[in-house]
XYZ file of C-alpha atoms in Angstrom:
772
model
C 0.000 0.000 0.000
C 2.844 2.383 0.820
C 4.470 1.721 -2.579
C 1.258 2.688 -4.363
C 0.940 5.911 -2.355
C 4.558 6.843 -3.041
C 4.089 6.328 -6.763
C 0.942 8.482 -6.738
C 2.682 11.269 -4.835
C 5.617 11.198 -7.236
C 3.268 11.582 -10.170
C 1.325 14.471 -8.610
C 4.502 16.323 -7.577
C 6.224 15.896 -10.969
C 6.866 18.932 -13.119
C 4.247 19.540 -15.824
C 6.703 18.765 -18.600
C 7.720 15.535 -16.939
C 4.113 14.446 -16.589
C 3.421 15.176 -20.227
C 6.461 13.135 -21.294
C 5.187 10.157 -19.338
C 1.648 10.355 -20.715
C 2.649 10.720 -24.399
C 4.784 8.171 -26.295
C 8.231 9.167 -27.574
C 8.125 7.818 -31.138
C 9.356 8.501 -34.658
C 8.933 7.181 -38.200
C 11.110 5.088 -40.492
C 10.425 5.031 -44.203
C 12.372 4.108 -47.296
C 12.789 1.975 -50.403
C 14.080 -1.578 -50.901
C 15.667 -2.480 -54.247
C 17.453 -5.394 -55.881
C 21.163 -4.639 -55.430
C 22.112 -6.138 -58.827
C 19.396 -4.710 -61.071
C 18.052 -1.696 -59.173
C 14.470 -2.984 -59.504
C 12.174 -2.069 -56.568
C 11.252 -5.147 -54.512
C 7.643 -5.623 -53.432
C 6.387 -7.668 -50.518
C 9.621 -7.338 -48.524
C 9.170 -7.754 -44.770
C 10.599 -4.753 -42.854
C 10.467 -4.907 -39.070
C 11.878 -3.555 -35.810
C 11.959 -6.665 -33.571
C 12.344 -4.799 -30.243
C 9.107 -2.849 -30.753
C 7.105 -5.379 -32.757
C 6.515 -2.831 -35.531
C 6.582 -4.358 -39.025
C 5.251 -3.821 -42.549
C 5.766 -4.945 -46.153
C 6.951 -2.903 -49.141
C 4.454 -1.901 -51.815
C 4.743 -2.384 -55.595
C 7.240 0.526 -55.758
C 9.406 -1.032 -53.043
C 8.476 1.645 -50.503
C 7.642 1.099 -46.838
C 6.556 3.121 -43.789
C 7.088 2.134 -40.157
C 5.036 4.446 -37.908
C 5.237 4.944 -34.137
C 8.689 3.408 -33.716
C 10.009 4.046 -30.166
C 12.767 6.657 -30.141
C 16.371 5.639 -29.669
C 18.798 3.346 -31.418
C 16.863 0.661 -33.274
C 17.835 -2.293 -35.456
C 15.799 -2.619 -38.658
C 15.565 -6.112 -40.168
C 14.757 -6.454 -43.869
C 14.046 -9.961 -45.157
C 12.833 -11.564 -48.378
C 13.122 -15.198 -49.403
C 15.888 -15.607 -51.983
C 17.692 -12.457 -50.816
C 20.171 -11.738 -48.070
C 19.039 -10.708 -44.609
C 19.783 -6.987 -44.110
C 20.252 -5.372 -40.698
C 20.375 -1.590 -40.366
C 21.013 0.311 -37.145
C 19.247 3.688 -37.093
C 18.633 6.416 -34.508
C 14.990 7.406 -34.238
C 14.282 10.856 -32.809
C 10.970 11.886 -31.301
C 8.635 13.181 -33.998
C 11.280 12.834 -36.738
C 11.380 10.629 -39.862
C 14.362 8.487 -40.832
C 14.840 7.895 -44.572
C 16.476 4.639 -45.731
C 17.524 3.217 -49.086
C 18.158 -0.498 -48.671
C 19.674 -2.683 -51.410
C 19.156 -6.422 -50.965
C 21.727 -8.781 -52.427
C 20.185 -11.753 -54.172
C 20.900 -15.132 -52.688
C 20.229 -16.386 -49.198
C 23.113 -15.385 -46.970
C 24.450 -12.546 -49.142
C 24.849 -9.025 -47.808
C 25.592 -5.549 -49.194
C 25.509 -2.078 -47.679
C 25.583 0.218 -50.693
C 24.988 0.183 -54.416
C 25.476 2.616 -57.259
C 22.507 2.641 -59.604
C 22.633 4.648 -62.788
C 19.502 6.134 -64.373
C 17.484 3.553 -66.249
C 18.841 0.555 -64.381
C 15.757 0.221 -62.264
C 13.653 -0.422 -65.365
C 16.230 -2.419 -67.374
C 17.434 -5.413 -65.361
C 18.506 -7.106 -68.602
C 21.293 -4.537 -68.978
C 22.818 -5.623 -65.662
C 22.849 -9.379 -66.177
C 26.666 -9.342 -66.337
C 29.271 -10.600 -68.779
C 30.820 -8.968 -71.819
C 27.898 -7.496 -73.843
C 29.898 -7.910 -77.072
C 29.896 -11.727 -76.827
C 27.034 -12.853 -79.090
C 26.017 -15.725 -76.791
C 26.618 -15.442 -73.045
C 24.651 -15.894 -69.849
C 25.193 -14.924 -66.208
C 23.880 -16.604 -63.080
C 23.389 -14.418 -60.030
C 23.679 -15.795 -56.511
C 19.938 -16.472 -56.197
C 19.943 -18.541 -59.391
C 23.127 -20.303 -58.301
C 21.518 -21.358 -55.042
C 18.438 -22.647 -56.846
C 20.386 -24.559 -59.498
C 23.432 -25.877 -57.615
C 21.390 -28.534 -55.815
C 20.893 -29.212 -52.116
C 22.471 -32.646 -52.568
C 25.794 -31.507 -54.091
C 26.120 -27.691 -53.647
C 27.993 -27.496 -56.956
C 28.425 -24.289 -58.987
C 29.368 -26.331 -62.069
C 26.051 -28.181 -61.863
C 24.262 -24.830 -61.750
C 25.835 -23.970 -65.105
C 24.517 -27.219 -66.618
C 21.104 -25.579 -67.126
C 22.448 -22.643 -69.177
C 21.683 -22.274 -72.898
C 24.015 -24.263 -75.164
C 25.151 -26.568 -72.322
C 24.725 -30.333 -72.642
C 25.268 -32.998 -70.008
C 23.987 -36.494 -69.429
C 25.822 -37.605 -66.303
C 24.305 -37.024 -62.861
C 27.513 -38.073 -61.113
C 29.842 -35.539 -62.715
C 29.812 -31.759 -62.738
C 31.634 -31.432 -66.078
C 29.618 -30.532 -69.161
C 29.885 -29.818 -72.863
C 29.288 -26.493 -74.613
C 28.417 -26.659 -78.305
C 29.775 -30.175 -78.663
C 33.186 -29.367 -77.177
C 34.915 -31.342 -74.436
C 35.273 -30.054 -70.873
C 39.039 -29.986 -71.442
C 38.537 -27.226 -74.033
C 36.570 -25.086 -71.546
C 38.485 -22.274 -69.859
C 37.745 -21.838 -66.131
C 38.743 -18.782 -64.069
C 38.017 -17.774 -60.471
C 38.533 -14.061 -59.783
C 41.261 -13.963 -62.432
C 42.848 -17.229 -61.236
C 42.894 -19.426 -64.355
C 43.151 -23.156 -63.678
C 41.257 -26.395 -64.376
C 42.692 -28.046 -61.244
C 40.263 -26.578 -58.692
C 37.793 -29.430 -58.995
C 37.078 -32.340 -56.664
C 37.595 -35.394 -58.861
C 39.684 -38.502 -59.416
C 42.425 -38.017 -61.961
C 42.928 -40.609 -64.712
C 39.524 -42.218 -63.990
C 36.570 -40.956 -66.006
C 33.455 -42.354 -64.379
C 33.769 -41.328 -60.732
C 32.061 -38.247 -59.292
C 33.190 -34.620 -59.420
C 32.224 -31.364 -57.655
C 33.432 -27.756 -57.928
C 35.985 -26.823 -55.240
C 34.161 -23.692 -54.107
C 31.174 -22.947 -51.914
C 28.506 -21.266 -54.053
C 27.591 -18.912 -51.191
C 30.915 -17.082 -51.724
C 30.144 -16.317 -55.357
C 28.700 -13.107 -56.700
C 28.018 -14.471 -60.181
C 28.980 -17.101 -62.743
C 29.275 -16.145 -66.418
C 29.435 -18.541 -69.365
C 30.667 -17.208 -72.721
C 29.778 -19.817 -75.320
C 32.078 -18.695 -78.115
C 33.861 -15.825 -79.920
C 34.831 -14.020 -76.715
C 37.741 -11.669 -76.017
C 40.783 -13.824 -75.234
C 41.981 -12.195 -72.035
C 43.100 -15.628 -70.814
C 43.474 -17.653 -74.013
C 44.830 -21.211 -73.745
C 41.487 -22.819 -74.693
C 39.669 -23.622 -77.934
C 36.188 -23.784 -76.404
C 33.913 -21.713 -74.186
C 34.916 -19.757 -71.070
C 33.386 -20.019 -67.574
C 34.166 -17.274 -65.040
C 33.447 -17.358 -61.294
C 33.404 -14.004 -59.470
C 33.934 -14.191 -55.690
C 32.073 -11.518 -53.747
C 33.559 -9.263 -51.073
C 32.656 -9.670 -47.418
C 30.574 -7.227 -45.390
C 32.268 -3.948 -44.409
C 29.487 -3.124 -41.972
C 29.521 -5.909 -39.343
C 30.615 -9.481 -38.703
C 28.090 -12.023 -39.976
C 28.038 -15.802 -39.642
C 25.879 -18.528 -41.108
C 25.790 -22.286 -41.144
C 24.209 -24.645 -43.665
C 23.410 -28.339 -43.269
C 21.981 -30.794 -45.792
C 21.603 -34.538 -45.936
C 25.065 -34.944 -47.476
C 27.233 -31.995 -46.372
C 27.684 -29.099 -43.963
C 29.175 -25.634 -44.468
C 30.062 -22.629 -42.327
C 30.617 -19.101 -43.645
C 31.708 -15.915 -41.901
C 32.453 -12.403 -43.119
C 33.153 -9.002 -41.695
C 35.092 -5.714 -41.854
C 38.842 -5.274 -41.428
C 39.861 -2.755 -38.765
C 37.889 0.014 -37.133
C 38.093 2.146 -40.262
C 36.282 -0.563 -42.250
C 38.491 0.083 -45.269
C 38.445 -3.600 -46.076
C 36.567 -6.837 -45.611
C 37.080 -10.568 -45.360
C 34.980 -13.626 -46.118
C 35.779 -17.285 -45.444
C 34.051 -20.630 -45.761
C 34.640 -24.276 -44.879
C 32.639 -27.178 -46.310
C 32.606 -30.903 -45.604
C 30.773 -33.725 -47.344
C 29.761 -36.698 -45.222
C 28.023 -38.728 -47.944
C 30.751 -41.378 -47.810
C 30.318 -41.607 -43.998
C 26.559 -42.091 -44.399
C 26.989 -44.799 -47.033
C 29.393 -46.690 -44.785
C 26.752 -46.837 -42.057
C 23.619 -47.264 -44.160
C 24.889 -49.598 -46.883
C 28.380 -50.924 -46.071
C 28.409 -53.133 -49.178
C 27.720 -50.274 -51.605
C 30.200 -50.368 -54.553
C 31.232 -46.708 -54.600
C 31.882 -43.707 -52.378
C 32.842 -40.085 -52.933
C 33.653 -37.465 -50.305
C 35.331 -34.059 -50.163
C 36.245 -31.119 -47.960
C 37.334 -27.612 -48.945
C 37.944 -24.087 -47.679
C 37.959 -20.676 -49.337
C 38.818 -17.167 -48.178
C 39.027 -13.693 -49.701
C 40.250 -10.409 -48.212
C 40.038 -6.904 -49.689
C 41.666 -3.749 -48.294
C 41.733 -0.177 -49.611
C 45.209 1.220 -49.044
C 44.086 4.570 -50.437
C 41.069 5.669 -52.501
C 43.124 4.743 -55.602
C 44.872 1.562 -54.497
C 43.389 -1.720 -53.336
C 44.889 -5.106 -52.479
C 43.083 -8.444 -52.633
C 43.954 -11.947 -51.502
C 42.229 -15.199 -52.474
C 42.839 -18.722 -51.192
C 41.142 -21.994 -52.207
C 42.062 -25.474 -50.982
C 40.393 -28.860 -50.997
C 40.754 -32.609 -50.880
C 38.627 -35.505 -52.123
C 38.535 -39.280 -51.975
C 36.657 -41.770 -54.140
C 36.545 -45.529 -53.884
C 35.093 -48.448 -55.780
C 34.656 -51.943 -54.463
C 33.891 -53.731 -57.688
C 36.273 -55.601 -59.953
C 35.782 -53.804 -63.261
C 38.099 -55.698 -65.609
C 37.910 -59.268 -64.425
C 41.171 -59.178 -62.473
C 41.887 -57.268 -59.319
C 45.539 -56.505 -59.781
C 44.987 -53.331 -61.863
C 41.410 -52.497 -60.869
C 40.778 -49.026 -59.458
C 39.967 -49.088 -55.738
C 40.835 -45.693 -54.192
C 41.560 -42.274 -55.628
C 42.881 -39.264 -53.695
C 43.172 -35.646 -54.808
C 44.600 -32.589 -53.027
C 44.673 -29.128 -54.566
C 45.229 -25.519 -53.493
C 45.348 -22.171 -55.231
C 46.087 -18.647 -54.080
C 46.307 -15.171 -55.550
C 47.503 -11.696 -54.498
C 46.186 -8.761 -56.522
C 46.947 -5.027 -56.526
C 44.458 -2.753 -58.261
C 45.301 0.904 -58.940
C 43.620 3.876 -60.560
C 45.778 6.299 -62.560
C 43.579 8.951 -64.119
C 41.540 7.099 -66.765
C 43.526 3.878 -66.414
C 42.669 0.983 -64.087
C 45.641 -1.373 -63.700
C 45.646 -4.754 -61.942
C 48.659 -6.899 -61.097
C 48.214 -10.501 -59.959
C 50.565 -13.169 -58.672
C 49.025 -16.613 -58.287
C 49.934 -20.208 -57.623
C 48.071 -23.478 -58.133
C 49.244 -26.893 -57.037
C 47.771 -30.347 -56.833
C 48.677 -33.925 -55.905
C 46.796 -37.066 -56.817
C 47.288 -40.794 -56.454
C 45.174 -43.860 -57.250
C 45.472 -47.285 -55.667
C 44.515 -50.733 -56.947
C 42.579 -53.396 -55.053
C 45.876 -54.681 -53.667
C 47.039 -51.206 -52.519
C 49.543 -50.709 -55.344
C 50.087 -47.272 -56.910
C 48.435 -47.182 -60.333
C 48.818 -43.430 -60.847
C 50.705 -40.818 -58.824
C 51.341 -37.262 -59.938
C 51.709 -33.548 -59.167
C 50.875 -30.302 -60.982
C 52.228 -26.847 -60.115
C 52.075 -23.431 -61.670
C 53.258 -19.942 -60.714
C 51.835 -17.005 -62.672
C 52.222 -13.253 -62.954
C 49.415 -11.463 -64.768
C 48.898 -7.783 -65.519
C 45.815 -6.064 -66.983
C 44.964 -2.471 -67.763
C 41.809 -0.708 -68.924
C 42.142 2.743 -70.463
C 38.879 4.678 -70.896
C 40.206 7.202 -73.391
C 36.772 8.682 -74.144
C 33.106 7.676 -74.119
C 33.674 6.245 -77.611
C 37.018 4.536 -77.106
C 38.223 1.995 -74.572
C 41.432 -0.010 -74.748
C 42.046 -3.212 -72.766
C 45.440 -4.885 -72.693
C 47.408 -7.333 -70.613
C 50.057 -10.000 -70.415
C 51.118 -12.965 -68.349
C 54.071 -15.218 -67.592
C 53.416 -18.697 -66.224
C 55.815 -21.415 -65.128
C 54.282 -24.885 -65.278
C 55.581 -28.128 -63.846
C 54.045 -31.606 -63.786
C 55.202 -35.106 -63.024
C 53.312 -38.356 -63.354
C 54.045 -42.067 -62.917
C 51.521 -44.621 -64.192
C 52.034 -48.352 -63.623
C 50.452 -51.548 -64.932
C 51.178 -54.688 -62.945
C 51.486 -58.353 -63.811
C 48.928 -60.821 -62.506
C 49.692 -61.981 -58.999
C 51.395 -58.754 -57.934
C 50.999 -57.788 -54.297
C 51.969 -54.819 -52.174
C 54.863 -56.841 -50.777
C 55.915 -58.161 -54.190
C 54.887 -55.802 -57.039
C 55.796 -56.914 -60.563
C 55.520 -54.047 -63.023
C 54.523 -54.987 -66.534
C 54.727 -51.451 -67.856
C 55.536 -48.065 -66.344
C 54.988 -44.670 -67.888
C 56.546 -41.473 -66.493
C 56.210 -37.769 -67.287
C 58.451 -34.997 -65.963
C 57.355 -31.724 -67.529
C 58.641 -28.197 -67.091
C 57.788 -25.247 -69.292
C 57.252 -21.506 -69.608
C 54.051 -20.046 -71.065
C 54.043 -16.362 -72.020
C 51.399 -14.268 -73.700
C 49.878 -10.846 -74.215
C 46.699 -9.365 -75.628
C 45.037 -6.081 -76.601
C 41.494 -5.050 -77.526
C 40.149 -1.701 -78.675
C 36.438 -1.026 -78.241
C 35.186 1.739 -80.546
C 31.664 3.144 -80.744
C 30.253 4.862 -83.829
C 26.678 5.818 -83.007
C 24.649 2.579 -82.832
C 27.628 0.479 -83.996
C 30.354 -0.848 -81.690
C 33.458 -2.610 -83.027
C 36.030 -4.383 -80.880
C 39.007 -5.892 -82.709
C 41.631 -7.671 -80.640
C 44.604 -9.989 -80.846
C 46.640 -12.205 -78.577
C 50.092 -13.780 -78.916
C 51.159 -16.863 -76.928
C 54.253 -19.014 -76.701
C 54.790 -22.248 -74.794
C 58.324 -23.549 -74.318
C 58.478 -26.953 -72.638
C 61.988 -28.003 -71.714
C 61.847 -31.066 -73.967
C 59.991 -29.579 -76.954
C 60.081 -26.100 -78.471
C 56.717 -24.779 -79.565
C 56.215 -21.922 -81.960
C 54.475 -18.655 -81.120
C 50.860 -18.405 -82.186
C 48.674 -15.383 -82.814
C 44.943 -15.373 -82.106
C 43.030 -12.431 -83.623
C 39.319 -11.782 -83.101
C 36.647 -9.225 -83.978
C 33.382 -8.439 -82.182
C 30.573 -6.167 -83.337
C 27.274 -4.941 -81.939
C 24.645 -2.971 -83.859
C 21.740 -1.438 -81.952
C 19.301 -1.521 -84.829
C 16.434 -0.189 -82.698
C 15.680 0.484 -79.052
C 14.713 -3.157 -78.541
C 16.788 -4.885 -81.226
C 20.499 -5.685 -80.998
C 22.509 -7.583 -83.581
C 25.801 -9.260 -82.623
C 28.493 -10.859 -84.733
C 31.931 -12.130 -83.746
C 34.689 -14.402 -84.929
C 38.187 -15.378 -83.951
C 41.014 -17.888 -83.941
C 41.662 -19.776 -80.668
C 44.622 -21.983 -79.661
C 45.304 -24.554 -76.946
C 48.672 -26.150 -76.246
C 48.908 -29.865 -75.353
C 49.672 -30.593 -71.718
C 52.797 -32.422 -70.569
C 51.226 -35.889 -70.585
C 50.023 -35.417 -74.147
C 53.388 -34.060 -75.285
C 55.208 -37.030 -73.749
C 52.951 -39.591 -75.419
C 52.303 -37.880 -78.753
C 52.559 -40.528 -81.454
C 53.484 -39.404 -84.993
C 51.445 -40.824 -87.886
C 52.831 -43.986 -89.441
C 55.230 -43.330 -92.294
C 55.617 -39.597 -91.626
C 58.504 -39.768 -89.161
C 58.719 -37.220 -86.367
C 56.116 -34.472 -86.568
C 56.530 -31.475 -84.246
C 53.585 -31.015 -81.859
C 51.347 -28.072 -82.635
C 48.751 -26.211 -80.604
C 45.170 -27.219 -81.254
C 43.230 -24.493 -83.015
C 39.614 -23.530 -83.541
C 37.951 -20.855 -85.637
C 34.763 -19.479 -84.108
C 32.060 -17.608 -86.035
C 28.963 -16.449 -84.128
C 25.940 -14.312 -84.968
C 22.975 -13.435 -82.756
C 19.884 -11.232 -82.654
C 18.490 -10.062 -79.322
C 14.883 -8.883 -79.219
C 13.705 -7.063 -76.057
C 10.039 -7.994 -75.755
C 9.761 -5.687 -72.729
C 12.055 -4.297 -70.045
C 12.358 -7.702 -68.371
C 12.027 -10.201 -71.214
C 14.307 -10.967 -74.145
C 14.457 -13.457 -76.995
C 17.877 -14.478 -78.336
C 18.439 -16.281 -81.615
C 22.060 -17.350 -82.180
C 23.899 -19.373 -84.799
C 27.463 -20.663 -84.574
C 30.136 -22.534 -86.492
C 33.414 -23.843 -85.085
C 36.095 -25.341 -87.275
C 38.827 -27.298 -85.462
C 42.240 -28.436 -86.670
C 45.154 -30.409 -85.168
C 42.931 -31.737 -82.399
C 44.212 -34.475 -80.110
C 42.751 -37.964 -79.778
C 43.761 -41.069 -77.866
C 45.356 -43.774 -79.992
C 44.709 -47.482 -79.543
C 42.768 -47.138 -76.269
C 39.514 -48.765 -77.459
C 38.433 -52.194 -78.678
C 37.662 -52.152 -82.376
C 37.239 -54.437 -85.369
C 39.539 -53.913 -88.325
C 39.181 -56.064 -91.452
C 37.262 -58.630 -89.475
C 39.889 -58.903 -86.715
C 39.323 -57.806 -83.111
C 41.958 -55.252 -82.099
C 42.495 -54.969 -78.336
C 43.551 -51.729 -76.577
C 47.252 -51.163 -76.113
C 48.657 -51.000 -72.585
C 50.422 -47.675 -72.895
C 48.942 -44.185 -73.101
C 49.236 -42.622 -76.553
C 47.859 -39.504 -78.252
C 47.667 -38.503 -81.885
C 47.206 -35.001 -83.301
C 45.214 -35.885 -86.370
C 41.621 -34.712 -85.966
C 39.810 -32.008 -87.889
C 36.267 -31.202 -86.921
C 33.250 -29.044 -87.607
C 30.569 -27.975 -85.118
C 27.509 -25.999 -86.171
C 24.179 -25.191 -84.621
C 21.515 -22.749 -83.514
C 20.400 -21.610 -80.044
C 17.046 -20.092 -79.070
C 16.650 -18.531 -75.631
C 13.599 -16.878 -74.064
C 14.566 -15.234 -70.774
C 12.678 -13.219 -68.184
C 14.265 -11.456 -65.195
C 11.776 -10.218 -62.611
C 12.709 -10.528 -58.911
C 9.100 -9.890 -57.871
C 7.384 -12.596 -59.892
C 8.426 -15.229 -62.403
C 12.068 -15.380 -63.511
C 13.926 -17.915 -65.599
C 14.506 -19.077 -69.157
C 13.714 -21.697 -71.771
C 16.597 -22.531 -74.124
C 16.642 -24.890 -77.094
C 19.768 -25.863 -79.022
C 20.364 -27.906 -82.130
C 23.921 -28.875 -82.966
C 26.109 -31.272 -84.904
C 29.761 -32.078 -84.198
C 31.728 -34.373 -86.489
C 35.435 -35.229 -86.749
C 37.711 -36.718 -89.365
C 41.138 -38.276 -88.891
C 43.205 -36.621 -91.601
C 45.729 -39.479 -91.666
C 43.473 -42.553 -91.614
C 40.398 -41.023 -93.269
C 38.178 -42.250 -90.421
C 35.098 -40.077 -89.795
C 32.805 -40.149 -86.765
C 30.441 -38.088 -84.640
C 32.050 -36.228 -81.741
C 32.065 -37.758 -78.267
C 29.823 -34.876 -77.101
C 27.668 -34.570 -80.204
C 24.079 -33.979 -79.071
C 21.524 -32.896 -81.632
C 18.700 -31.617 -79.437
C 19.068 -29.896 -76.070
C 16.336 -28.212 -74.029
C 17.188 -26.457 -70.755
C 14.556 -24.646 -68.706
C 14.556 -22.952 -65.314
C 11.851 -21.048 -63.454
C 11.626 -19.286 -60.083
C 8.407 -17.928 -58.588
C 8.070 -16.057 -55.288
C 4.778 -16.798 -53.546
C 5.355 -14.507 -50.544
C 8.218 -12.896 -48.660
C 8.781 -16.247 -46.939
C 8.162 -18.873 -49.650
C 9.359 -19.464 -53.193
C 9.233 -22.319 -55.684
C 11.711 -23.169 -58.431
C 12.210 -25.930 -60.937
C 14.504 -26.959 -63.747
C 14.104 -29.283 -66.700
C 16.919 -30.703 -68.798
C 16.422 -32.779 -71.931
C 19.002 -34.078 -74.356
C 18.825 -36.475 -77.287
C 22.113 -37.659 -75.710
C 25.697 -38.436 -76.673
C 27.150 -41.419 -78.499
C 28.306 -44.443 -76.521
C 31.989 -43.622 -76.934
C 33.831 -46.336 -78.809
C 33.476 -48.862 -81.610
C 30.125 -50.528 -80.915
C 27.021 -51.653 -82.710
C 23.715 -52.924 -81.370
C 21.929 -56.062 -82.514
C 18.605 -56.511 -80.759
C 19.452 -55.876 -77.070
C 23.128 -56.889 -77.319
C 26.165 -54.673 -77.944
C 29.085 -55.863 -80.079
C 32.475 -54.380 -80.937
C 32.300 -52.901 -84.453
C 34.364 -51.137 -87.133
C 32.735 -47.692 -86.909
C 33.112 -45.307 -83.967
C 30.323 -43.527 -82.067
C 27.505 -45.039 -84.135
C 25.141 -45.925 -81.302
C 23.723 -43.455 -78.811
C 22.520 -43.455 -75.264
C 18.751 -43.175 -74.752
C 17.429 -39.633 -74.481
C 18.139 -37.938 -71.157
C 15.371 -36.069 -69.323
C 15.195 -34.860 -65.721
C 12.889 -32.567 -63.757
C 13.993 -31.145 -60.384
C 11.733 -29.164 -58.047
C 12.654 -27.046 -55.038
C 10.869 -25.090 -52.278
C 12.528 -22.383 -50.149
C 10.896 -21.264 -46.894
C 12.253 -18.721 -44.410
C 11.459 -18.469 -40.697
C 12.191 -15.141 -39.028
C 13.252 -14.852 -35.385
C 14.297 -11.930 -33.200
C 17.919 -11.752 -34.336
C 18.369 -14.563 -36.827
C 16.745 -16.174 -39.823
C 16.366 -19.815 -40.760
C 15.818 -20.923 -44.363
C 14.611 -24.433 -45.123
C 15.299 -25.963 -48.540
C 13.392 -28.990 -49.819
C 14.386 -30.430 -53.183
C 13.386 -33.484 -55.212
C 15.674 -34.612 -58.033
C 14.216 -36.479 -60.992
C 10.631 -36.143 -59.722
C 9.295 -38.278 -62.597
C 11.623 -41.157 -61.559
C 12.802 -41.503 -65.160
C 15.615 -43.991 -65.798
C 18.526 -42.217 -67.488
C 21.829 -43.717 -68.613
C 25.447 -42.714 -69.014
C 28.351 -44.422 -70.763
C 30.551 -46.516 -68.503
C 33.618 -48.672 -68.556
C 32.599 -52.146 -69.628
C 33.972 -55.541 -70.558
C 34.477 -57.170 -73.915
C 34.405 -60.914 -74.472
C 37.290 -61.382 -76.890
C 35.814 -64.603 -78.231
C 32.261 -63.424 -78.964
C 33.017 -59.660 -79.241
C 30.054 -58.976 -76.952
C 30.348 -55.793 -74.895
C 28.638 -55.655 -71.517
C 28.368 -52.967 -68.863
C 28.984 -50.086 -71.271
C 25.990 -48.147 -69.907
C 25.059 -47.330 -66.328
C 21.833 -46.041 -64.788
C 21.800 -42.609 -63.172
C 19.909 -41.007 -60.295
C 16.477 -42.373 -59.383
C 14.051 -40.014 -57.670
C 16.075 -38.423 -54.856
C 14.503 -36.189 -52.176
C 16.819 -34.020 -50.110
C 16.555 -31.208 -47.616
C 18.808 -28.610 -46.053
C 18.715 -25.557 -43.854
C 20.651 -22.327 -43.464
C 20.873 -20.302 -40.246
C 21.927 -16.640 -40.454
C 23.105 -14.793 -37.348
């Protein structure tokens, strides 16, 4: 009773102003706009809330929001939308005042940005900000949201995300590699933030039908760009398409952490500012697959296993407003095993494969007036070894490279831009491959044949491109010069010119044309085993070469929808092929594969086709694409006269992807891939349901490949964290698809068995991401 009386007396004796303050709320207002950080498009339906006060609202069709009667003081504003990063803004709300906010949301769950520069027109033209070189007639970019939809909960693989892009063909659920326009994966150039290397892949070397996964967590990526052909050769060294991964910077605002768990792997990612001045940022991730551990406990007798672990980190620091340093590090390891005897004897059968790889890069970027210059020093190294059923080494090798690379961009005027650069790379590789006699053991190995490679060489090159604009016409001629000097073999210098053109025929019509000459040097293993044609004596090895010619028309149906029609032709010369590695019939006699590795440089080929792509980019509703491709790839051995369809020749390809946001918490996505499929590689023919060794190569094909995958994303918002649940079903129609596989040949009957293998059945999977 006394406490009540004291409180009443205090109230009555209070000053008038104090009484008024206690009877009226001290509140303010927060209002602002939420936009897509990549495209500048206003985002509707975004949940904006102040957890401490319980005040929340959703943005309207223009992306605007209003939070009224927010208690005064320092408040944390949470902005959340499924498929976009969780944004946290600390603001100070004054009594009776209004706080204005402009909030960009980075696409992709777990991504974060603080600021964005949007030029006029970007907000209504998201197609102009889809990334990539606009002068490449056929190219496509995946943002982080699309990457997370397409990479798969089961594998978390950025390469698998690219398998749904226009012009891409694949028919193997176990491998992340793919073909672009009938070319092999070996001809595809891969770069990660300017680090050019094909080694950063979880796989088993020297064995073709085990699994593979990209050695990078997709959550670190800002975008992935595929240039199908006739692109500017800033890297060179490849005759096919180019795939570029861009790693995003970490948050400069605050330290953020998140963890992701699925049925087959777990990952942890953290990012934050460097120093109190926040002039830099860092981001790091670790990832571990435990699929092999699960198989061991669920099905111990299963024939195969594949597991991996990797880590990535990137740091950026602004020394001055004109100078910035960057550091990138990627490392990983993988292990695959098979417990089946694949060739009838166990002495040389593959049992275990191990792979270790790491890459790092230091970069210095500077601004001098109108020139942006970047210097990079990078290294890549890898070790691999395979063991037989008896524990003997079948393959053991190492690859190393050390590279300096310099690039400069000079913006001379609005109508003229000049890009140039050069690089020096030292490559080393060693390899020992062994074939053992029957009865060999770990204690008593008897080598029947041993093959060794010890390669060392210097690769140098430089390039220049001038981009000139004449009204609606843009021309960009360029040229590159490369030279590879292995210690054992001297190669000649090669020049690779190209020309790109864009004509803006109307406000919604763009016409592209491009062509160029592309070269690729043989690697050390191919140089060491290159076999000259019979009767011609020694023939000096030459770089493989390809001439690309592309043309495309882009029609903008509206500000968010485009239709692309592209045609291409690629002529290849001096291409490599394996020699004597396949069973075949010649003049009625069965010819068995030779024991040693051998390559010949005797193939000429032609690849031609068309690509149709209908794409829509709308972060508020339906986004995605439907892409159809028709192509033919055929090769001829110039020395033997043999002609056959390419190993990755696929006539019809249909790739489709769609994403639809139901609310600010739920979204649905799906992808469909169809392919008339590749040849069964080798000399085979089919009689009824039986395969036989034949005289002609690549004459029978795998059954058509078709797969539908569906995915649901659902977010759950809590006071200071967000949980996102992913549910995905692979191959929802439970279709039986096939891939080519190592098989056996009965030398007496010539019957081939086991040359095809079934792929994924229907596979449900789930995962979750927690953001703190």
